[in-house]
PDB file of C-alpha atoms in Angstrom:
ATOM      1  CA  GLY A   1      -1.461   9.397 -15.983  1.00  0.00           C
ATOM      2  CA  GLN A   2      -1.411   5.720 -15.259  1.00  0.00           C
ATOM      3  CA  GLN A   3      -4.487   4.717 -13.355  1.00  0.00           C
ATOM      4  CA  VAL A   4      -6.021   1.560 -12.122  1.00  0.00           C
ATOM      5  CA  MET A   5      -9.633   0.915 -11.244  1.00  0.00           C
ATOM      6  CA  GLN A   6     -10.460  -1.579  -8.541  1.00  0.00           C
ATOM      7  CA  ILE A   7     -14.007  -2.840  -8.106  1.00  0.00           C
ATOM      8  CA  PRO A   8     -16.101  -3.195  -6.124  1.00  0.00           C
ATOM      9  CA  GLN A   9     -15.228  -0.649  -3.462  1.00  0.00           C
ATOM     10  CA  TYR A  10     -17.135  -2.588  -0.808  1.00  0.00           C
ATOM     11  CA  GLN A  11     -18.412  -6.149  -0.585  1.00  0.00           C
ATOM     12  CA  HIS A  12     -20.497  -7.666   2.177  1.00  0.00           C
ATOM     13  CA  VAL A  13     -20.832 -11.444   2.121  1.00  0.00           C
ATOM     14  CA  GLN A  14     -22.222 -14.178   4.288  1.00  0.00           C
ATOM     15  CA  GLU A  15     -19.580 -16.522   5.635  1.00  0.00           C
ATOM     16  CA  GLY A  16     -19.149 -19.355   3.178  1.00  0.00           C
ATOM     17  CA  GLU A  17     -19.962 -17.271   0.110  1.00  0.00           C
ATOM     18  CA  ASP A  18     -17.370 -16.546  -2.558  1.00  0.00           C
ATOM     19  CA  PHE A  19     -15.806 -13.124  -3.149  1.00  0.00           C
ATOM     20  CA  THR A  20     -14.047 -11.565  -6.122  1.00  0.00           C
ATOM     21  CA  THR A  21     -12.308  -8.231  -6.582  1.00  0.00           C
ATOM     22  CA  TYR A  22     -11.120  -6.904  -9.923  1.00  0.00           C
ATOM     23  CA  CYS A  23      -8.316  -4.585 -10.909  1.00  0.00           C
ATOM     24  CA  ASN A  24      -8.389  -2.984 -14.351  1.00  0.00           C
ATOM     25  CA  SER A  25      -5.739  -0.874 -16.040  1.00  0.00           C
ATOM     26  CA  SER A  26      -6.008   1.173 -19.219  1.00  0.00           C
ATOM     27  CA  THR A  27      -2.418   0.320 -20.130  1.00  0.00           C
ATOM     28  CA  THR A  28      -0.396  -2.875 -20.235  1.00  0.00           C
ATOM     29  CA  LEU A  29       1.266  -3.820 -16.975  1.00  0.00           C
ATOM     30  CA  SER A  30       4.688  -5.242 -16.329  1.00  0.00           C
ATOM     31  CA  ASN A  31       3.358  -7.155 -13.352  1.00  0.00           C
ATOM     32  CA  ILE A  32       0.861  -6.752 -10.526  1.00  0.00           C
ATOM     33  CA  GLN A  33       1.015  -7.244  -6.791  1.00  0.00           C
ATOM     34  CA  TRP A  34      -1.802  -7.845  -4.308  1.00  0.00           C
ATOM     35  CA  TYR A  35      -1.853  -6.741  -0.673  1.00  0.00           C
ATOM     36  CA  LYS A  36      -4.222  -7.310   2.227  1.00  0.00           C
ATOM     37  CA  GLN A  37      -4.843  -4.887   5.060  1.00  0.00           C
ATOM     38  CA  ARG A  38      -6.657  -6.128   8.143  1.00  0.00           C
ATOM     39  CA  PRO A  39      -8.770  -3.596  10.056  1.00  0.00           C
ATOM     40  CA  GLY A  40      -6.426  -1.374  12.059  1.00  0.00           C
ATOM     41  CA  GLY A  41      -3.386  -2.954  10.461  1.00  0.00           C
ATOM     42  CA  HIS A  42      -0.943  -2.244   7.689  1.00  0.00           C
ATOM     43  CA  PRO A  43      -0.854  -3.612   4.124  1.00  0.00           C
ATOM     44  CA  VAL A  44       0.785  -7.010   3.804  1.00  0.00           C
ATOM     45  CA  PHE A  45       2.028  -8.481   0.555  1.00  0.00           C
ATOM     46  CA  LEU A  46       0.070 -11.471  -0.724  1.00  0.00           C
ATOM     47  CA  ILE A  47       1.354 -12.310  -4.170  1.00  0.00           C
ATOM     48  CA  GLN A  48       2.868 -11.073  -7.407  1.00  0.00           C
ATOM     49  CA  LEU A  49       1.773 -12.021 -10.923  1.00  0.00           C
ATOM     50  CA  VAL A  50       4.162 -11.551 -13.815  1.00  0.00           C
ATOM     51  CA  LYS A  51       3.181 -13.696 -16.786  1.00  0.00           C
ATOM     52  CA  SER A  52       0.293 -13.203 -19.166  1.00  0.00           C
ATOM     53  CA  GLY A  53      -2.620 -15.453 -18.177  1.00  0.00           C
ATOM     54  CA  GLU A  54      -0.918 -16.480 -14.943  1.00  0.00           C
ATOM     55  CA  VAL A  55      -3.001 -18.131 -12.241  1.00  0.00           C
ATOM     56  CA  LYS A  56      -1.718 -18.630  -8.715  1.00  0.00           C
ATOM     57  CA  LYS A  57      -3.432 -20.168  -5.718  1.00  0.00           C
ATOM     58  CA  GLN A  58      -2.945 -19.726  -2.015  1.00  0.00           C
ATOM     59  CA  LYS A  59      -5.320 -22.071  -0.211  1.00  0.00           C
ATOM     60  CA  ARG A  60      -8.781 -20.522  -0.815  1.00  0.00           C
ATOM     61  CA  LEU A  61      -7.382 -17.508  -2.702  1.00  0.00           C
ATOM     62  CA  THR A  62      -6.985 -17.588  -6.492  1.00  0.00           C
ATOM     63  CA  PHE A  63      -5.160 -14.815  -8.304  1.00  0.00           C
ATOM     64  CA  GLN A  64      -5.357 -14.302 -12.057  1.00  0.00           C
ATOM     65  CA  PHE A  65      -3.514 -12.046 -14.465  1.00  0.00           C
ATOM     66  CA  GLY A  66      -5.261 -11.314 -17.755  1.00  0.00           C
ATOM     67  CA  GLU A  67      -3.951 -12.454 -21.106  1.00  0.00           C
ATOM     68  CA  ALA A  68      -3.416  -8.859 -22.185  1.00  0.00           C
ATOM     69  CA  LYS A  69      -1.792  -7.990 -18.816  1.00  0.00           C
ATOM     70  CA  LYS A  70      -4.264  -5.178 -18.270  1.00  0.00           C
ATOM     71  CA  ASN A  71      -6.423  -6.711 -15.583  1.00  0.00           C
ATOM     72  CA  SER A  72      -6.248  -9.005 -12.619  1.00  0.00           C
ATOM     73  CA  SER A  73      -8.585 -10.601 -10.129  1.00  0.00           C
ATOM     74  CA  LEU A  74      -8.539 -12.083  -6.666  1.00  0.00           C
ATOM     75  CA  HIS A  75     -11.135 -14.718  -5.869  1.00  0.00           C
ATOM     76  CA  ILE A  76     -11.767 -16.121  -2.405  1.00  0.00           C
ATOM     77  CA  THR A  77     -13.685 -19.374  -2.166  1.00  0.00           C
ATOM     78  CA  ALA A  78     -15.933 -19.954   0.849  1.00  0.00           C
ATOM     79  CA  THR A  79     -15.051 -16.809   2.768  1.00  0.00           C
ATOM     80  CA  GLN A  80     -14.255 -16.956   6.463  1.00  0.00           C
ATOM     81  CA  THR A  81     -14.305 -14.211   9.073  1.00  0.00           C
ATOM     82  CA  THR A  82     -10.514 -14.183   8.940  1.00  0.00           C
ATOM     83  CA  ASP A  83     -10.741 -12.896   5.353  1.00  0.00           C
ATOM     84  CA  VAL A  84     -12.123  -9.559   6.554  1.00  0.00           C
ATOM     85  CA  GLY A  85     -10.054  -6.593   5.432  1.00  0.00           C
ATOM     86  CA  THR A  86      -9.223  -4.441   2.465  1.00  0.00           C
ATOM     87  CA  TYR A  87      -7.588  -5.964  -0.586  1.00  0.00           C
ATOM     88  CA  PHE A  88      -5.407  -3.734  -2.735  1.00  0.00           C
ATOM     89  CA  CYS A  89      -3.966  -4.335  -6.143  1.00  0.00           C
ATOM     90  CA  ALA A  90      -0.726  -2.579  -7.005  1.00  0.00           C
ATOM     91  CA  PRO A  91       0.070  -2.549 -10.712  1.00  0.00           C
ATOM     92  CA  VAL A  92       3.650  -2.163 -11.855  1.00  0.00           C
ATOM     93  CA  TYR A  93       4.149  -0.386 -15.162  1.00  0.00           C
ATOM     94  CA  GLY A  94       7.160  -0.817 -17.395  1.00  0.00           C
ATOM     95  CA  GLY A  95       9.745   1.839 -16.685  1.00  0.00           C
ATOM     96  CA  SER A  96       8.828   2.328 -13.053  1.00  0.00           C
ATOM     97  CA  GLN A  97      11.656   1.807 -10.630  1.00  0.00           C
ATOM     98  CA  GLY A  98       9.911   0.362  -7.641  1.00  0.00           C
ATOM     99  CA  ASN A  99       7.207   2.790  -6.626  1.00  0.00           C
ATOM    100  CA  LEU A 100       3.697   1.386  -6.723  1.00  0.00           C
ATOM    101  CA  ILE A 101       0.387   3.028  -7.551  1.00  0.00           C
ATOM    102  CA  PHE A 102      -2.176   1.288  -5.388  1.00  0.00           C
ATOM    103  CA  GLY A 103      -5.779   0.767  -6.333  1.00  0.00           C
ATOM    104  CA  LYS A 104      -8.329   2.212  -3.912  1.00  0.00           C
ATOM    105  CA  GLY A 105      -8.977  -1.253  -2.561  1.00  0.00           C
ATOM    106  CA  THR A 106     -11.980  -3.467  -1.975  1.00  0.00           C
ATOM    107  CA  LYS A 107     -13.193  -3.627   1.593  1.00  0.00           C
ATOM    108  CA  LEU A 108     -14.550  -7.060   2.440  1.00  0.00           C
ATOM    109  CA  SER A 109     -16.812  -7.696   5.386  1.00  0.00           C
ATOM    110  CA  VAL A 110     -17.962 -11.196   6.276  1.00  0.00           C
ATOM    111  CA  LYS A 111     -21.079 -11.874   8.287  1.00  0.00           C
ATOM    112  CA  PRO A 112     -20.805 -15.024  10.400  1.00  0.00           C
TER     113      PRO A 112
ATOM    114  CA  ASP B   1      14.606 -10.170  12.701  1.00  0.00           C
ATOM    115  CA  ALA B   2      14.543  -7.329  10.210  1.00  0.00           C
ATOM    116  CA  GLU B   3      11.681  -4.912  10.591  1.00  0.00           C
ATOM    117  CA  ILE B   4      10.321  -1.489   9.793  1.00  0.00           C
ATOM    118  CA  THR B   5       9.164   0.763  12.607  1.00  0.00           C
ATOM    119  CA  GLN B   6       7.357   4.081  12.765  1.00  0.00           C
ATOM    120  CA  SER B   7       7.155   6.603  15.551  1.00  0.00           C
ATOM    121  CA  PRO B   8       5.129   7.988  17.071  1.00  0.00           C
ATOM    122  CA  ARG B   9       2.198   5.624  16.542  1.00  0.00           C
ATOM    123  CA  HIS B  10      -0.266   8.376  17.395  1.00  0.00           C
ATOM    124  CA  LYS B  11       0.194  12.133  17.283  1.00  0.00           C
ATOM    125  CA  ILE B  12      -2.076  15.074  17.908  1.00  0.00           C
ATOM    126  CA  THR B  13      -0.837  18.481  16.874  1.00  0.00           C
ATOM    127  CA  GLU B  14      -2.129  21.943  16.123  1.00  0.00           C
ATOM    128  CA  THR B  15      -2.502  23.731  12.827  1.00  0.00           C
ATOM    129  CA  GLY B  16       0.680  25.482  11.767  1.00  0.00           C
ATOM    130  CA  ARG B  17       3.095  23.385  13.782  1.00  0.00           C
ATOM    131  CA  GLN B  18       5.959  21.483  12.203  1.00  0.00           C
ATOM    132  CA  VAL B  19       5.704  17.736  12.676  1.00  0.00           C
ATOM    133  CA  THR B  20       8.189  14.984  11.875  1.00  0.00           C
ATOM    134  CA  LEU B  21       7.234  11.340  11.581  1.00  0.00           C
ATOM    135  CA  ALA B  22      10.020   8.808  11.864  1.00  0.00           C
ATOM    136  CA  CYS B  23      10.520   5.662   9.810  1.00  0.00           C
ATOM    137  CA  HIS B  24      13.337   3.203  10.475  1.00  0.00           C
ATOM    138  CA  GLN B  25      13.992  -0.072   8.666  1.00  0.00           C
ATOM    139  CA  THR B  26      16.553  -2.762   9.340  1.00  0.00           C
ATOM    140  CA  TRP B  27      16.006  -4.637   6.061  1.00  0.00           C
ATOM    141  CA  ASN B  28      18.888  -2.708   4.465  1.00  0.00           C
ATOM    142  CA  HIS B  29      16.486  -1.799   1.659  1.00  0.00           C
ATOM    143  CA  ASN B  30      17.452   0.918  -0.780  1.00  0.00           C
ATOM    144  CA  ASN B  31      13.889   1.996  -1.555  1.00  0.00           C
ATOM    145  CA  MET B  32      11.709   3.732   1.019  1.00  0.00           C
ATOM    146  CA  PHE B  33       8.250   5.235   0.625  1.00  0.00           C
ATOM    147  CA  TRP B  34       5.728   7.336   2.492  1.00  0.00           C
ATOM    148  CA  TYR B  35       1.985   6.953   1.928  1.00  0.00           C
ATOM    149  CA  ARG B  36      -1.075   8.491   3.437  1.00  0.00           C
ATOM    150  CA  GLN B  37      -4.322   6.590   3.754  1.00  0.00           C
ATOM    151  CA  ASP B  38      -7.692   8.278   3.862  1.00  0.00           C
ATOM    152  CA  LEU B  39     -11.153   6.816   3.568  1.00  0.00           C
ATOM    153  CA  GLY B  40     -12.150   6.533  -0.064  1.00  0.00           C
ATOM    154  CA  HIS B  41      -8.670   7.290  -1.382  1.00  0.00           C
ATOM    155  CA  GLY B  42      -6.723   4.151  -0.647  1.00  0.00           C
ATOM    156  CA  LEU B  43      -2.959   4.556  -0.354  1.00  0.00           C
ATOM    157  CA  ARG B  44      -1.477   7.663  -1.914  1.00  0.00           C
ATOM    158  CA  LEU B  45       2.233   8.122  -2.394  1.00  0.00           C
ATOM    159  CA  ILE B  46       3.724  11.225  -0.756  1.00  0.00           C
ATOM    160  CA  HIS B  47       7.481  10.915  -1.267  1.00  0.00           C
ATOM    161  CA  TYR B  48       9.924   8.153  -2.035  1.00  0.00           C
ATOM    162  CA  SER B  49      13.653   7.521  -2.077  1.00  0.00           C
ATOM    163  CA  TYR B  50      15.772   5.081  -4.042  1.00  0.00           C
ATOM    164  CA  GLY B  51      18.832   5.527  -1.882  1.00  0.00           C
ATOM    165  CA  VAL B  52      20.883   7.837   0.310  1.00  0.00           C
ATOM    166  CA  GLN B  53      20.602  11.480  -0.753  1.00  0.00           C
ATOM    167  CA  ASP B  54      17.866  10.605  -3.252  1.00  0.00           C
ATOM    168  CA  THR B  55      14.303  11.880  -2.779  1.00  0.00           C
ATOM    169  CA  ASN B  56      11.360  12.147  -5.178  1.00  0.00           C
ATOM    170  CA  LYS B  57       7.888  13.645  -5.057  1.00  0.00           C
ATOM    171  CA  GLY B  58       4.886  11.409  -5.202  1.00  0.00           C
ATOM    172  CA  GLU B  59       1.249  12.017  -6.014  1.00  0.00           C
ATOM    173  CA  VAL B  60       0.454  14.199  -2.960  1.00  0.00           C
ATOM    174  CA  SER B  61       3.735  15.833  -1.945  1.00  0.00           C
ATOM    175  CA  ASP B  62       2.574  19.415  -1.278  1.00  0.00           C
ATOM    176  CA  GLY B  63       3.190  20.381   2.343  1.00  0.00           C
ATOM    177  CA  TYR B  64       5.532  17.456   2.994  1.00  0.00           C
ATOM    178  CA  SER B  65       9.278  16.944   2.760  1.00  0.00           C
ATOM    179  CA  VAL B  66      11.719  14.084   3.295  1.00  0.00           C
ATOM    180  CA  SER B  67      15.451  13.658   3.554  1.00  0.00           C
ATOM    181  CA  ARG B  68      17.549  10.513   3.295  1.00  0.00           C
ATOM    182  CA  SER B  69      20.890  10.752   5.091  1.00  0.00           C
ATOM    183  CA  ASN B  70      21.347   7.014   5.629  1.00  0.00           C
ATOM    184  CA  THR B  71      19.908   3.736   4.387  1.00  0.00           C
ATOM    185  CA  GLU B  72      17.799   2.998   7.471  1.00  0.00           C
ATOM    186  CA  ASP B  73      15.782   6.203   7.951  1.00  0.00           C
ATOM    187  CA  LEU B  74      13.365   8.343   5.951  1.00  0.00           C
ATOM    188  CA  PRO B  75      11.720  10.944   8.194  1.00  0.00           C
ATOM    189  CA  LEU B  76       8.634  12.719   6.870  1.00  0.00           C
ATOM    190  CA  THR B  77       8.199  16.375   7.825  1.00  0.00           C
ATOM    191  CA  LEU B  78       5.015  18.394   7.653  1.00  0.00           C
ATOM    192  CA  GLU B  79       6.299  21.940   7.353  1.00  0.00           C
ATOM    193  CA  SER B  80       3.145  23.616   8.673  1.00  0.00           C
ATOM    194  CA  ALA B  81       0.493  21.114   9.622  1.00  0.00           C
ATOM    195  CA  ALA B  82      -3.000  21.597   8.206  1.00  0.00           C
ATOM    196  CA  SER B  83      -6.271  19.900   9.139  1.00  0.00           C
ATOM    197  CA  SER B  84      -6.311  18.336   5.655  1.00  0.00           C
ATOM    198  CA  GLN B  85      -3.210  16.397   6.672  1.00  0.00           C
ATOM    199  CA  THR B  86      -5.096  14.475   9.334  1.00  0.00           C
ATOM    200  CA  SER B  87      -4.575  10.923   8.148  1.00  0.00           C
ATOM    201  CA  VAL B  88      -2.885   7.604   8.742  1.00  0.00           C
ATOM    202  CA  TYR B  89       0.672   7.590   7.431  1.00  0.00           C
ATOM    203  CA  PHE B  90       2.479   4.440   6.351  1.00  0.00           C
ATOM    204  CA  CYS B  91       6.136   4.022   5.630  1.00  0.00           C
ATOM    205  CA  ALA B  92       7.312   1.157   3.424  1.00  0.00           C
ATOM    206  CA  SER B  93      10.564  -0.191   2.062  1.00  0.00           C
ATOM    207  CA  SER B  94      11.661  -2.519  -0.706  1.00  0.00           C
ATOM    208  CA  THR B  95      14.840  -3.754  -2.317  1.00  0.00           C
ATOM    209  CA  VAL B  96      16.127  -2.452  -5.610  1.00  0.00           C
ATOM    210  CA  GLY B  97      14.260  -3.865  -8.551  1.00  0.00           C
ATOM    211  CA  LEU B  98      11.000  -3.625 -10.385  1.00  0.00           C
ATOM    212  CA  THR B  99       9.357  -6.667  -8.910  1.00  0.00           C
ATOM    213  CA  ASP B 100      10.273  -6.447  -5.252  1.00  0.00           C
ATOM    214  CA  THR B 101       7.516  -6.304  -2.730  1.00  0.00           C
ATOM    215  CA  GLN B 102       6.999  -3.516  -0.265  1.00  0.00           C
ATOM    216  CA  TYR B 103       7.132  -4.061   3.483  1.00  0.00           C
ATOM    217  CA  PHE B 104       4.978  -1.666   5.451  1.00  0.00           C
ATOM    218  CA  GLY B 105       5.429  -0.196   8.891  1.00  0.00           C
ATOM    219  CA  PRO B 106       2.585  -0.241  11.437  1.00  0.00           C
ATOM    220  CA  GLY B 107       1.471   3.298  10.607  1.00  0.00           C
ATOM    221  CA  THR B 108       1.176   6.633  12.411  1.00  0.00           C
ATOM    222  CA  ARG B 109      -2.219   8.144  13.062  1.00  0.00           C
ATOM    223  CA  LEU B 110      -1.864  11.938  12.877  1.00  0.00           C
ATOM    224  CA  THR B 111      -4.573  14.340  13.948  1.00  0.00           C
ATOM    225  CA  VAL B 112      -4.215  18.046  13.205  1.00  0.00           C
ATOM    226  CA  LEU B 113      -6.561  20.243  15.233  1.00  0.00           C
TER     227      LEU B 113
END
């Protein structure tokens, strides 16, 4: 079946350090969404990437979609304690009608 | 403001009991979803619905059922609760379309003793 691998599973950083999480698929994606879940909270949509090679920025967050549309990354520059949480990628495959298969997520902790 | 709510927020039940978790959205979304979240497994899809009277099985549907009698509600029923169903359950909704984002409810923490 369609699967996505998200790495790393956990990341501990010192405040101010950069952070990157990767999402890799074995098959070509239609598009990919990213969500953030704060501790004790629910997943919240961050962004959607659709085009091959697309790069989008939200303040200190940079999202990339690979040229082959099989992988994506989320990079946070100069992490802050407010970045703590779990980041999920949610690939969308062609032919799906709206249901998402979430990656297992990367749990980010930030030491002040 | 439109929203998606879940009730109860916390539930403790005993093995073998039937349990129903409620999900109500006022977004007027056609698509609704139920996920469970367990440590190390991320979000796993239980059931989903693309509209009234439509229901579909997800990745981990055994022991669960849903029904969709109106646009706003998708209750999730555990026919005979098992300890393996102790988890946090999230409901989500989205509009029709491949690229629409999902809006999640606050979650229900279920403990089966």
